């Protein structure tokens, strides 16, 4: 099963609290949350991985 990454946006002005990134096996192993931006507010510096 492809990996998932649970992410939250810590921007106080953003209404999105969390989302999941689903990606294929072809995603490089060194990809981190820093590569993405919030789909709601567009910011990347506020994204944090949710540790389960």
Short mmCIF file of C-alpha atoms in Angstrom, two decimals:
data_model
loop_
_atom_site.label_atom_id
_atom_site.label_comp_id
_atom_site.label_asym_id
_atom_site.label_seq_id
_atom_site.Cartn_x
_atom_site.Cartn_y
_atom_site.Cartn_z
CA UNK A 1 0.00 0.00 0.00
CA UNK A 2 1.36 3.45 -0.84
CA UNK A 3 2.58 5.59 2.01
CA UNK A 4 0.54 8.35 3.59
CA UNK A 5 1.68 11.41 5.47
CA UNK A 6 -0.65 13.14 7.93
CA UNK A 7 -0.04 16.87 8.01
CA UNK A 8 -1.49 19.82 9.90
CA UNK A 9 -1.34 23.51 9.10
CA UNK A 10 -0.28 25.58 12.11
CA UNK A 11 -1.08 28.92 10.46
CA UNK A 12 -3.47 30.67 12.87
CA UNK A 13 -5.24 32.34 9.92
CA UNK A 14 -5.86 29.03 8.13
CA UNK A 15 -9.15 27.14 8.55
CA UNK A 16 -7.67 23.75 7.54
CA UNK A 17 -6.60 21.74 10.56
CA UNK A 18 -5.23 18.53 8.99
CA UNK A 19 -5.03 16.52 5.78
CA UNK A 20 -3.37 13.39 4.42
CA UNK A 21 -0.93 13.17 1.57
CA UNK A 22 -1.18 9.89 -0.33
CA UNK A 23 1.61 9.16 -2.76
CA UNK A 24 2.84 6.33 -4.93
CA UNK A 25 5.79 4.05 -4.46
CA UNK A 26 7.72 6.20 -6.94
CA UNK A 27 8.04 9.10 -4.46
CA UNK A 28 11.71 9.58 -3.48
CA UNK A 29 12.54 8.46 0.07
CA UNK A 30 13.97 11.85 1.02
CA UNK A 31 10.71 13.78 0.46
CA UNK A 32 9.57 15.65 3.59
CA UNK A 33 6.72 17.93 4.61
CA UNK A 34 8.87 20.89 3.54
CA UNK A 35 8.25 19.92 -0.11
CA UNK A 36 4.50 20.68 0.16
CA UNK A 37 2.25 23.64 0.83
CA UNK A 38 -1.15 23.86 2.50
CA UNK A 39 -3.93 23.33 -0.07
CA UNK A 40 -6.10 25.90 1.72
CA UNK A 41 -3.87 28.87 2.57
CA UNK A 42 -0.93 28.05 0.27
CA UNK A 43 1.73 28.44 2.96
CA UNK A 44 4.47 25.86 3.34
CA UNK A 45 6.32 27.16 6.40
CA UNK A 46 3.39 26.28 8.71
CA UNK A 47 3.04 22.61 7.75
CA UNK A 48 3.90 20.07 10.40
CA UNK A 49 3.84 16.28 10.19
CA UNK A 50 1.47 14.65 12.67
CA UNK A 51 3.34 11.96 14.58
CA UNK A 52 1.15 8.97 15.44
#
